[in-house]
Amino acid sequence: MTNRQPTTGRHPSPDRPLPLLAVTLGDPVGIGPEITARTLADPATAALGRGLAVGDAAVLRRAVAVCGLDVEVRPVGAPGEARFEPGTIDVLDLGVAPADLPWGRVDAVAGRSAVAAIEAATRAALAGEVDGIVTSPINKEAIWAAGSRHLGHTEMLGELTGATYFDTMFVVRGLKIFFTTRHLALRKALDQITEERVAASIRHAVTALRVFGHDEPRLAVAAINPHGGEGGHFGDEEITVLRPAVQKAAAEGLGVVGPVPADSVFHQGLDGRFDGVLSHFHDQGHIPAKTVDFDGTVSVTVGLPVLRTSVDHGTAFDIAGSGRASHATMAAAFRAAADFSRFTDRIRATYGTAAAR
């Protein structure tokens, strides 16, 4: 398999400390505190970056106990106070949620704690106190019960950073997957796949590829219909929408091809032919990524002036508090953030001004 990892950007050096990453605990009664505790207690994680938990010290201590970890939780009042000593997890203690909230239940206090952690981590990233944010899962009902009007993490981060454009980029084994539409019923999503929207999505995807280290990006646009429509016999979106959008973007000098049949484009991307693939609806991009590597698929929010990676699963209320939650996805998100912190300057330069957004 061809290595498509980006080779430019800010690289570690003997004079540069490991990246400092703010890791939010997520919903206190979900699995977020557990997977955060396991990740930050792992020596392999510490070798990649300095992880600062953000949330409630009492909640993190409970998670450490549930997981049976032999580490000390050390509250700090600011990122600069963290020491990152072996056997210790530093936590930016917000003091919102107590340790005795019932596991696995929607709770307004838990929602407030989750929101407060996101806000604190974002402030630190905007101030340059941390190099990036890694987020644990939150529960939408809980944050709504706490008074948040946002649909979720991404929308909240958009408002907190002042971004007017933001989107999701999946990363799986180096391949980056983008989306024309996401959280819509499939019938509605198909109605929203217009030439103008696809052309804009191509531009955003190519920009993101450049930001994350591909100086000469190669993007493939997935087809929608079986066999790419077979010349219009199985649907004409490839002819009426996708091909014109690709041709327009190519005429602008962008490295884009397609539409490529969706049953082969992701394989070709993983094999090194492309750096990124533009999918058009939620499951078209999620299914191949999670089938190839469920635990290793990482979600990155592009368009924000700060680096943010995330697990791509929920709060798992059904197993919260049991100590059985795997931290593999959180470890993958942390590794990705540590790697992508090389591009913090590019992220700020590209997405940090109103003109760029």
mmCIF file of C-alpha atoms in Angstrom:
data_model
loop_
_atom_site.group_PDB
_atom_site.id
_atom_site.type_symbol
_atom_site.label_atom_id
_atom_site.label_comp_id
_atom_site.label_asym_id
_atom_site.label_seq_id
_atom_site.Cartn_x
_atom_site.Cartn_y
_atom_site.Cartn_z
ATOM 1 C CA MET A 1 0.000 0.000 0.000
ATOM 2 C CA THR A 2 1.349 3.409 -0.978
ATOM 3 C CA ASN A 3 2.284 5.777 1.837
ATOM 4 C CA ARG A 4 0.273 8.976 1.441
ATOM 5 C CA GLN A 5 1.166 10.602 4.737
ATOM 6 C CA PRO A 6 1.841 14.339 4.420
ATOM 7 C CA THR A 7 5.475 15.260 4.671
ATOM 8 C CA THR A 8 5.421 18.985 5.260
ATOM 9 C CA GLY A 9 4.455 21.266 8.122
ATOM 10 C CA ARG A 10 5.677 21.778 11.669
ATOM 11 C CA HIS A 11 7.799 18.791 12.635
ATOM 12 C CA PRO A 12 8.959 17.768 16.096
ATOM 13 C CA SER A 13 12.529 18.652 16.929
ATOM 14 C CA PRO A 14 14.784 18.244 19.951
ATOM 15 C CA ASP A 15 14.097 21.878 20.803
ATOM 16 C CA ARG A 16 10.317 21.634 20.485
ATOM 17 C CA PRO A 17 8.317 20.081 23.323
ATOM 18 C CA LEU A 18 5.689 17.473 22.628
ATOM 19 C CA PRO A 19 2.350 18.995 21.588
ATOM 20 C CA LEU A 20 0.018 19.966 24.414
ATOM 21 C CA LEU A 21 -3.508 18.684 23.757
ATOM 22 C CA ALA A 22 -6.676 19.487 25.685
ATOM 23 C CA VAL A 23 -8.770 16.326 26.064
ATOM 24 C CA THR A 24 -12.356 16.956 27.141
ATOM 25 C CA LEU A 25 -14.078 14.403 29.371
ATOM 26 C CA GLY A 26 -17.359 14.613 27.478
ATOM 27 C CA ASP A 27 -20.564 13.653 29.274
ATOM 28 C CA PRO A 28 -19.583 12.765 32.872
ATOM 29 C CA VAL A 29 -22.011 9.842 33.011
ATOM 30 C CA GLY A 30 -21.004 8.354 29.660
ATOM 31 C CA ILE A 31 -17.812 6.544 28.718
ATOM 32 C CA GLY A 32 -15.880 9.739 27.951
ATOM 33 C CA PRO A 33 -14.157 10.013 31.350
ATOM 34 C CA GLU A 34 -13.167 6.329 31.215
ATOM 35 C CA ILE A 35 -11.652 6.409 27.726
ATOM 36 C CA THR A 36 -9.912 9.690 28.547
ATOM 37 C CA ALA A 37 -8.436 8.240 31.735
ATOM 38 C CA ARG A 38 -7.196 5.111 29.956
ATOM 39 C CA THR A 39 -5.717 7.127 27.098
ATOM 40 C CA LEU A 40 -3.891 9.646 29.269
ATOM 41 C CA ALA A 41 -2.618 6.922 31.605
ATOM 42 C CA ASP A 42 -1.084 5.027 28.689
ATOM 43 C CA PRO A 43 2.704 5.553 28.384
ATOM 44 C CA ALA A 44 2.372 5.186 24.603
ATOM 45 C CA THR A 45 0.154 8.271 24.585
ATOM 46 C CA ALA A 46 2.570 10.235 26.734
ATOM 47 C CA ALA A 47 5.309 9.531 24.203
ATOM 48 C CA LEU A 48 3.288 11.352 21.516
ATOM 49 C CA GLY A 49 1.927 14.383 23.328
ATOM 50 C CA ARG A 50 1.135 16.020 26.631
ATOM 51 C CA GLY A 51 -2.517 15.335 27.345
ATOM 52 C CA LEU A 52 -4.391 17.711 29.646
ATOM 53 C CA ALA A 53 -7.820 16.467 30.689
ATOM 54 C CA VAL A 54 -10.498 19.168 30.743
ATOM 55 C CA GLY A 55 -13.575 18.708 32.932
ATOM 56 C CA ASP A 56 -14.234 17.870 36.555
ATOM 57 C CA ALA A 57 -11.531 16.338 38.724
ATOM 58 C CA ALA A 58 -14.137 14.461 40.768
ATOM 59 C CA VAL A 59 -15.535 12.869 37.610
ATOM 60 C CA LEU A 60 -12.080 11.879 36.382
ATOM 61 C CA ARG A 61 -11.187 10.337 39.754
ATOM 62 C CA ARG A 62 -14.324 8.214 39.593
ATOM 63 C CA ALA A 63 -13.380 7.060 36.099
ATOM 64 C CA VAL A 64 -9.842 6.201 37.225
ATOM 65 C CA ALA A 65 -11.297 4.072 40.032
ATOM 66 C CA VAL A 66 -13.779 2.343 37.719
ATOM 67 C CA CYS A 67 -10.972 1.487 35.292
ATOM 68 C CA GLY A 68 -8.691 0.276 38.087
ATOM 69 C CA LEU A 69 -5.877 2.575 37.029
ATOM 70 C CA ASP A 70 -2.921 3.262 39.292
ATOM 71 C CA VAL A 71 -2.627 6.973 38.580
ATOM 72 C CA GLU A 72 -3.129 10.176 40.514
ATOM 73 C CA VAL A 73 -5.517 12.893 39.322
ATOM 74 C CA ARG A 74 -3.973 16.326 39.770
ATOM 75 C CA PRO A 75 -6.275 19.370 39.389
ATOM 76 C CA VAL A 76 -4.822 22.533 37.834
ATOM 77 C CA GLY A 77 -6.268 25.975 37.269
ATOM 78 C CA ALA A 78 -4.620 26.696 33.916
ATOM 79 C CA PRO A 79 -2.814 24.727 31.197
ATOM 80 C CA GLY A 80 0.494 26.285 32.172
ATOM 81 C CA GLU A 81 0.269 24.698 35.634
ATOM 82 C CA ALA A 82 0.240 21.136 34.308
ATOM 83 C CA ARG A 83 3.385 19.077 34.973
ATOM 84 C CA PHE A 84 2.677 15.884 32.998
ATOM 85 C CA GLU A 85 4.553 13.720 35.475
ATOM 86 C CA PRO A 86 4.544 9.910 35.113
ATOM 87 C CA GLY A 87 1.719 8.276 37.054
ATOM 88 C CA THR A 88 -0.310 11.497 37.079
ATOM 89 C CA ILE A 89 -3.148 12.861 34.948
ATOM 90 C CA ASP A 90 -3.406 16.643 35.047
ATOM 91 C CA VAL A 91 -6.948 17.961 34.721
ATOM 92 C CA LEU A 92 -8.126 21.516 34.145
ATOM 93 C CA ASP A 93 -10.721 21.300 36.920
ATOM 94 C CA LEU A 94 -13.979 23.132 36.200
ATOM 95 C CA GLY A 95 -15.876 22.028 39.307
ATOM 96 C CA VAL A 96 -19.259 21.684 37.609
ATOM 97 C CA ALA A 97 -20.317 18.075 38.124
ATOM 98 C CA PRO A 98 -20.016 16.006 41.307
ATOM 99 C CA ALA A 99 -18.754 12.428 41.315
ATOM 100 C CA ASP A 100 -22.068 10.849 42.294
ATOM 101 C CA LEU A 101 -24.209 11.501 39.208
ATOM 102 C CA PRO A 102 -25.985 8.276 38.142
ATOM 103 C CA TRP A 103 -24.202 6.533 35.278
ATOM 104 C CA GLY A 104 -25.875 6.332 31.906
ATOM 105 C CA ARG A 105 -28.741 8.778 32.381
ATOM 106 C CA VAL A 106 -29.517 12.063 30.654
ATOM 107 C CA ASP A 107 -28.733 14.763 33.199
ATOM 108 C CA ALA A 108 -28.705 18.554 32.897
ATOM 109 C CA VAL A 109 -25.745 18.885 35.282
ATOM 110 C CA ALA A 110 -23.799 16.424 33.175
ATOM 111 C CA GLY A 111 -24.750 18.465 30.118
ATOM 112 C CA ARG A 112 -23.466 21.661 31.731
ATOM 113 C CA SER A 113 -20.191 19.940 32.596
ATOM 114 C CA ALA A 114 -19.745 18.729 29.010
ATOM 115 C CA VAL A 115 -20.435 22.189 27.582
ATOM 116 C CA ALA A 116 -18.121 23.872 30.104
ATOM 117 C CA ALA A 117 -15.286 21.536 29.109
ATOM 118 C CA ILE A 118 -15.723 22.327 25.421
ATOM 119 C CA GLU A 119 -15.772 26.043 26.151
ATOM 120 C CA ALA A 120 -12.656 25.894 28.347
ATOM 121 C CA ALA A 121 -10.692 23.783 25.855
ATOM 122 C CA THR A 122 -11.656 26.088 22.989
ATOM 123 C CA ARG A 123 -10.599 29.200 24.916
ATOM 124 C CA ALA A 124 -7.244 27.596 25.617
ATOM 125 C CA ALA A 125 -6.759 26.669 21.964
ATOM 126 C CA LEU A 126 -7.705 30.141 20.725
ATOM 127 C CA ALA A 127 -5.265 31.654 23.212
ATOM 128 C CA GLY A 128 -2.482 29.357 22.012
ATOM 129 C CA GLU A 129 -2.226 27.690 25.436
ATOM 130 C CA VAL A 130 -2.775 24.266 23.862
ATOM 131 C CA ASP A 131 -1.941 22.973 20.389
ATOM 132 C CA GLY A 132 -5.250 21.239 19.780
ATOM 133 C CA ILE A 133 -8.436 19.765 21.203
ATOM 134 C CA VAL A 134 -9.434 16.112 21.437
ATOM 135 C CA THR A 135 -13.076 15.626 22.354
ATOM 136 C CA SER A 136 -14.904 12.813 24.112
ATOM 137 C CA PRO A 137 -18.547 12.097 23.233
ATOM 138 C CA ILE A 138 -21.376 14.226 24.562
ATOM 139 C CA ASN A 139 -25.095 13.519 24.833
ATOM 140 C CA LYS A 140 -27.259 15.901 22.822
ATOM 141 C CA GLU A 141 -30.284 15.570 25.122
ATOM 142 C CA ALA A 142 -28.107 16.409 28.119
ATOM 143 C CA ILE A 143 -26.618 19.555 26.597
ATOM 144 C CA TRP A 144 -30.093 20.640 25.487
ATOM 145 C CA ALA A 145 -31.371 20.051 29.032
ATOM 146 C CA ALA A 146 -28.519 22.286 30.182
ATOM 147 C CA GLY A 147 -29.758 25.065 27.900
ATOM 148 C CA SER A 148 -27.500 24.623 24.874
ATOM 149 C CA ARG A 149 -29.194 25.300 21.547
ATOM 150 C CA HIS A 150 -26.531 23.559 19.476
ATOM 151 C CA LEU A 151 -27.014 20.300 17.594
ATOM 152 C CA GLY A 152 -23.690 19.040 18.892
ATOM 153 C CA HIS A 153 -19.958 19.535 19.249
ATOM 154 C CA THR A 154 -19.229 20.878 15.796
ATOM 155 C CA GLU A 155 -21.869 23.594 15.828
ATOM 156 C CA MET A 156 -20.797 24.657 19.314
ATOM 157 C CA LEU A 157 -17.167 24.893 18.260
ATOM 158 C CA GLY A 158 -18.182 26.891 15.212
ATOM 159 C CA GLU A 159 -19.873 29.528 17.342
ATOM 160 C CA LEU A 160 -17.112 29.585 19.961
ATOM 161 C CA THR A 161 -14.426 30.185 17.332
ATOM 162 C CA GLY A 162 -16.448 32.518 15.112
ATOM 163 C CA ALA A 163 -16.138 30.175 12.133
ATOM 164 C CA THR A 164 -18.772 30.584 9.444
ATOM 165 C CA TYR A 165 -17.766 27.428 7.585
ATOM 166 C CA PHE A 166 -16.908 24.122 9.227
ATOM 167 C CA ASP A 167 -17.192 20.526 8.168
ATOM 168 C CA THR A 168 -16.097 16.995 8.981
ATOM 169 C CA MET A 169 -13.061 15.204 7.604
ATOM 170 C CA PHE A 170 -12.686 11.509 8.396
ATOM 171 C CA VAL A 171 -9.182 10.091 8.489
ATOM 172 C CA VAL A 172 -8.676 6.348 8.121
ATOM 173 C CA ARG A 173 -5.234 4.885 7.435
ATOM 174 C CA GLY A 174 -4.113 8.196 5.971
ATOM 175 C CA LEU A 175 -7.049 8.584 3.578
ATOM 176 C CA LYS A 176 -9.167 11.677 4.166
ATOM 177 C CA ILE A 177 -12.910 11.479 3.481
ATOM 178 C CA PHE A 178 -15.166 14.509 3.037
ATOM 179 C CA PHE A 179 -18.940 14.929 2.810
ATOM 180 C CA THR A 180 -21.203 17.011 0.567
ATOM 181 C CA THR A 181 -24.095 16.408 2.992
ATOM 182 C CA ARG A 182 -24.220 14.552 6.303
ATOM 183 C CA HIS A 183 -27.019 14.449 8.857
ATOM 184 C CA LEU A 184 -29.999 14.327 6.525
ATOM 185 C CA ALA A 185 -32.471 11.703 5.445
ATOM 186 C CA LEU A 186 -31.128 10.131 2.264
ATOM 187 C CA ARG A 187 -34.028 11.432 0.144
ATOM 188 C CA LYS A 188 -33.374 14.981 1.370
ATOM 189 C CA ALA A 189 -29.616 14.621 0.958
ATOM 190 C CA LEU A 190 -29.973 13.656 -2.696
ATOM 191 C CA ASP A 191 -32.101 16.753 -3.292
ATOM 192 C CA GLN A 192 -29.338 18.930 -1.854
ATOM 193 C CA ILE A 193 -26.558 17.523 -4.034
ATOM 194 C CA THR A 194 -26.394 20.312 -6.608
ATOM 195 C CA GLU A 195 -23.603 21.295 -8.980
ATOM 196 C CA GLU A 196 -22.951 24.441 -6.953
ATOM 197 C CA ARG A 197 -22.825 22.565 -3.650
ATOM 198 C CA VAL A 198 -20.536 19.847 -4.988
ATOM 199 C CA ALA A 199 -18.195 22.448 -6.517
ATOM 200 C CA ALA A 200 -18.004 24.253 -3.165
ATOM 201 C CA SER A 201 -17.382 20.962 -1.356
ATOM 202 C CA ILE A 202 -14.537 20.177 -3.750
ATOM 203 C CA ARG A 203 -12.897 23.529 -3.023
ATOM 204 C CA HIS A 204 -13.259 23.069 0.746
ATOM 205 C CA ALA A 205 -11.865 19.535 0.552
ATOM 206 C CA VAL A 206 -8.835 20.556 -1.512
ATOM 207 C CA THR A 207 -8.169 23.432 0.899
ATOM 208 C CA ALA A 208 -8.308 21.031 3.846
ATOM 209 C CA LEU A 209 -5.934 18.619 2.137
ATOM 210 C CA ARG A 210 -3.442 21.446 1.648
ATOM 211 C CA VAL A 211 -3.825 22.585 5.243
ATOM 212 C CA PHE A 212 -3.161 19.075 6.503
ATOM 213 C CA GLY A 213 0.045 18.657 4.583
ATOM 214 C CA HIS A 214 -0.712 17.655 0.995
ATOM 215 C CA ASP A 215 0.931 20.395 -1.058
ATOM 216 C CA GLU A 216 -0.405 18.945 -4.314
ATOM 217 C CA PRO A 217 -3.724 17.379 -3.260
ATOM 218 C CA ARG A 218 -5.340 14.587 -5.241
ATOM 219 C CA LEU A 219 -9.087 14.435 -4.633
ATOM 220 C CA ALA A 220 -11.541 11.946 -6.108
ATOM 221 C CA VAL A 221 -15.259 12.680 -6.248
ATOM 222 C CA ALA A 222 -17.386 9.605 -5.598
ATOM 223 C CA ALA A 223 -20.282 8.762 -7.894
ATOM 224 C CA ILE A 224 -23.785 8.460 -6.479
ATOM 225 C CA ASN A 225 -25.450 5.814 -8.632
ATOM 226 C CA PRO A 226 -24.443 2.169 -9.240
ATOM 227 C CA HIS A 227 -21.539 1.872 -11.690
ATOM 228 C CA GLY A 228 -21.402 5.655 -11.839
ATOM 229 C CA GLY A 229 -24.827 5.752 -13.498
ATOM 230 C CA GLU A 230 -23.827 3.718 -16.583
ATOM 231 C CA GLY A 231 -24.153 6.688 -18.902
ATOM 232 C CA GLY A 232 -27.456 7.764 -17.384
ATOM 233 C CA HIS A 233 -29.158 4.357 -17.430
ATOM 234 C CA PHE A 234 -28.946 4.023 -13.620
ATOM 235 C CA GLY A 235 -29.400 7.703 -12.798
ATOM 236 C CA ASP A 236 -28.116 10.931 -14.307
ATOM 237 C CA GLU A 237 -26.610 12.813 -11.343
ATOM 238 C CA GLU A 238 -23.124 11.965 -12.570
ATOM 239 C CA ILE A 239 -23.903 13.658 -15.894
ATOM 240 C CA THR A 240 -25.986 16.612 -14.719
ATOM 241 C CA VAL A 241 -24.347 17.441 -11.373
ATOM 242 C CA LEU A 242 -21.080 15.721 -10.528
ATOM 243 C CA ARG A 243 -19.160 15.848 -13.793
ATOM 244 C CA PRO A 244 -19.847 19.563 -14.395
ATOM 245 C CA ALA A 245 -18.740 20.348 -10.838
ATOM 246 C CA VAL A 246 -15.538 18.339 -11.273
ATOM 247 C CA GLN A 247 -14.816 19.977 -14.627
ATOM 248 C CA LYS A 248 -15.339 23.425 -13.149
ATOM 249 C CA ALA A 249 -12.974 22.696 -10.261
ATOM 250 C CA ALA A 250 -10.361 21.165 -12.584
ATOM 251 C CA ALA A 251 -10.530 24.273 -14.767
ATOM 252 C CA GLU A 252 -9.681 26.282 -11.649
ATOM 253 C CA GLY A 253 -6.481 24.264 -11.340
ATOM 254 C CA LEU A 254 -7.614 21.929 -8.564
ATOM 255 C CA GLY A 255 -6.359 18.346 -8.544
ATOM 256 C CA VAL A 256 -9.716 16.590 -8.747
ATOM 257 C CA VAL A 257 -11.059 13.660 -10.781
ATOM 258 C CA GLY A 258 -14.396 11.894 -11.017
ATOM 259 C CA PRO A 259 -17.033 10.910 -10.576
ATOM 260 C CA VAL A 260 -15.495 7.538 -9.701
ATOM 261 C CA PRO A 261 -17.872 4.637 -8.887
ATOM 262 C CA ALA A 262 -18.369 4.526 -5.133
ATOM 263 C CA ASP A 263 -17.781 0.786 -4.912
ATOM 264 C CA SER A 264 -14.137 1.257 -5.915
ATOM 265 C CA VAL A 265 -13.114 4.849 -5.123
ATOM 266 C CA PHE A 266 -12.409 4.239 -1.422
ATOM 267 C CA HIS A 267 -10.295 1.178 -2.199
ATOM 268 C CA GLN A 268 -8.344 3.218 -4.729
ATOM 269 C CA GLY A 269 -7.838 5.958 -2.165
ATOM 270 C CA LEU A 270 -6.599 3.535 0.476
ATOM 271 C CA ASP A 271 -4.277 2.080 -2.137
ATOM 272 C CA GLY A 272 -2.651 5.482 -2.585
ATOM 273 C CA ARG A 273 -4.193 6.762 -5.795
ATOM 274 C CA PHE A 274 -5.887 9.702 -4.040
ATOM 275 C CA ASP A 275 -5.265 11.737 -0.875
ATOM 276 C CA GLY A 276 -8.956 12.351 -0.304
ATOM 277 C CA VAL A 277 -12.411 11.275 -1.419
ATOM 278 C CA LEU A 278 -15.500 13.476 -1.519
ATOM 279 C CA SER A 279 -18.527 11.380 -0.567
ATOM 280 C CA HIS A 280 -22.021 12.809 -0.865
ATOM 281 C CA PHE A 281 -24.082 11.530 2.024
ATOM 282 C CA HIS A 282 -23.468 10.289 5.560
ATOM 283 C CA ASP A 283 -23.268 6.530 5.116
ATOM 284 C CA GLN A 284 -21.447 6.659 1.779
ATOM 285 C CA GLY A 285 -18.371 7.896 3.644
ATOM 286 C CA HIS A 286 -18.934 6.322 7.063
ATOM 287 C CA ILE A 287 -19.429 2.734 5.945
ATOM 288 C CA PRO A 288 -16.104 2.235 4.125
ATOM 289 C CA ALA A 289 -14.107 4.058 6.808
ATOM 290 C CA LYS A 290 -15.563 2.123 9.712
ATOM 291 C CA THR A 291 -15.453 -1.176 7.860
ATOM 292 C CA VAL A 292 -11.752 -0.775 7.135
ATOM 293 C CA ASP A 293 -10.841 0.364 10.665
ATOM 294 C CA PHE A 294 -13.652 1.142 13.082
ATOM 295 C CA ASP A 295 -11.425 1.969 16.051
ATOM 296 C CA GLY A 296 -8.878 3.824 13.961
ATOM 297 C CA THR A 297 -11.273 6.160 12.134
ATOM 298 C CA VAL A 298 -10.860 9.702 13.445
ATOM 299 C CA SER A 299 -13.115 12.706 12.918
ATOM 300 C CA VAL A 300 -11.396 16.061 12.318
ATOM 301 C CA THR A 301 -13.332 19.326 12.149
ATOM 302 C CA VAL A 302 -12.041 21.474 9.288
ATOM 303 C CA GLY A 303 -12.805 25.167 8.924
ATOM 304 C CA LEU A 304 -12.089 26.043 12.548
ATOM 305 C CA PRO A 305 -9.067 28.198 13.418
ATOM 306 C CA VAL A 306 -8.052 25.526 15.959
ATOM 307 C CA LEU A 307 -7.199 21.844 15.612
ATOM 308 C CA ARG A 308 -9.941 19.509 16.789
ATOM 309 C CA THR A 309 -10.081 15.730 16.538
ATOM 310 C CA SER A 310 -12.710 13.465 18.007
ATOM 311 C CA VAL A 311 -13.829 9.922 18.507
ATOM 312 C CA ASP A 312 -16.638 8.972 16.171
ATOM 313 C CA HIS A 313 -18.967 7.218 18.579
ATOM 314 C CA GLY A 314 -21.453 8.139 21.260
ATOM 315 C CA THR A 315 -21.595 8.121 25.041
ATOM 316 C CA ALA A 316 -22.451 4.390 25.282
ATOM 317 C CA PHE A 317 -24.683 4.882 28.302
ATOM 318 C CA ASP A 318 -25.370 1.133 28.352
ATOM 319 C CA ILE A 319 -21.813 0.308 29.488
ATOM 320 C CA ALA A 320 -20.837 3.574 31.193
ATOM 321 C CA GLY A 321 -19.387 2.998 34.628
ATOM 322 C CA SER A 322 -18.532 -0.626 33.980
ATOM 323 C CA GLY A 323 -14.893 -0.030 33.084
ATOM 324 C CA ARG A 324 -15.370 -2.098 29.906
ATOM 325 C CA ALA A 325 -15.253 0.727 27.362
ATOM 326 C CA SER A 326 -12.400 0.432 24.870
ATOM 327 C CA HIS A 327 -10.250 3.524 24.559
ATOM 328 C CA ALA A 328 -8.930 2.565 21.122
ATOM 329 C CA THR A 329 -10.860 5.297 19.323
ATOM 330 C CA MET A 330 -9.788 7.957 21.818
ATOM 331 C CA ALA A 331 -6.176 6.832 21.512
ATOM 332 C CA ALA A 332 -6.487 7.117 17.721
ATOM 333 C CA ALA A 333 -7.963 10.620 18.026
ATOM 334 C CA PHE A 334 -5.124 11.627 20.344
ATOM 335 C CA ARG A 335 -2.502 10.219 17.959
ATOM 336 C CA ALA A 336 -4.070 12.090 15.062
ATOM 337 C CA ALA A 337 -4.111 15.364 17.002
ATOM 338 C CA ALA A 338 -0.481 14.900 18.035
ATOM 339 C CA ASP A 339 0.451 14.315 14.395
ATOM 340 C CA PHE A 340 -1.710 17.116 12.963
ATOM 341 C CA SER A 341 -0.398 19.607 15.526
ATOM 342 C CA ARG A 342 2.446 20.033 13.004
ATOM 343 C CA PHE A 343 -0.052 22.011 10.952
ATOM 344 C CA THR A 344 -1.374 24.351 13.641
ATOM 345 C CA ASP A 345 0.170 27.346 11.877
ATOM 346 C CA ARG A 346 -1.492 26.386 8.593
ATOM 347 C CA ILE A 347 -4.830 25.874 10.336
ATOM 348 C CA ARG A 348 -4.702 29.326 11.912
ATOM 349 C CA ALA A 349 -3.477 31.015 8.755
ATOM 350 C CA THR A 350 -6.122 29.427 6.548
ATOM 351 C CA TYR A 351 -9.150 29.369 8.822
ATOM 352 C CA GLY A 352 -8.303 32.120 11.288
ATOM 353 C CA THR A 353 -9.618 35.130 9.353
ATOM 354 C CA ALA A 354 -13.085 36.084 8.238
ATOM 355 C CA ALA A 355 -11.861 36.252 4.642
ATOM 356 C CA ALA A 356 -10.588 32.684 4.760
ATOM 357 C CA ARG A 357 -13.798 31.412 6.268
#
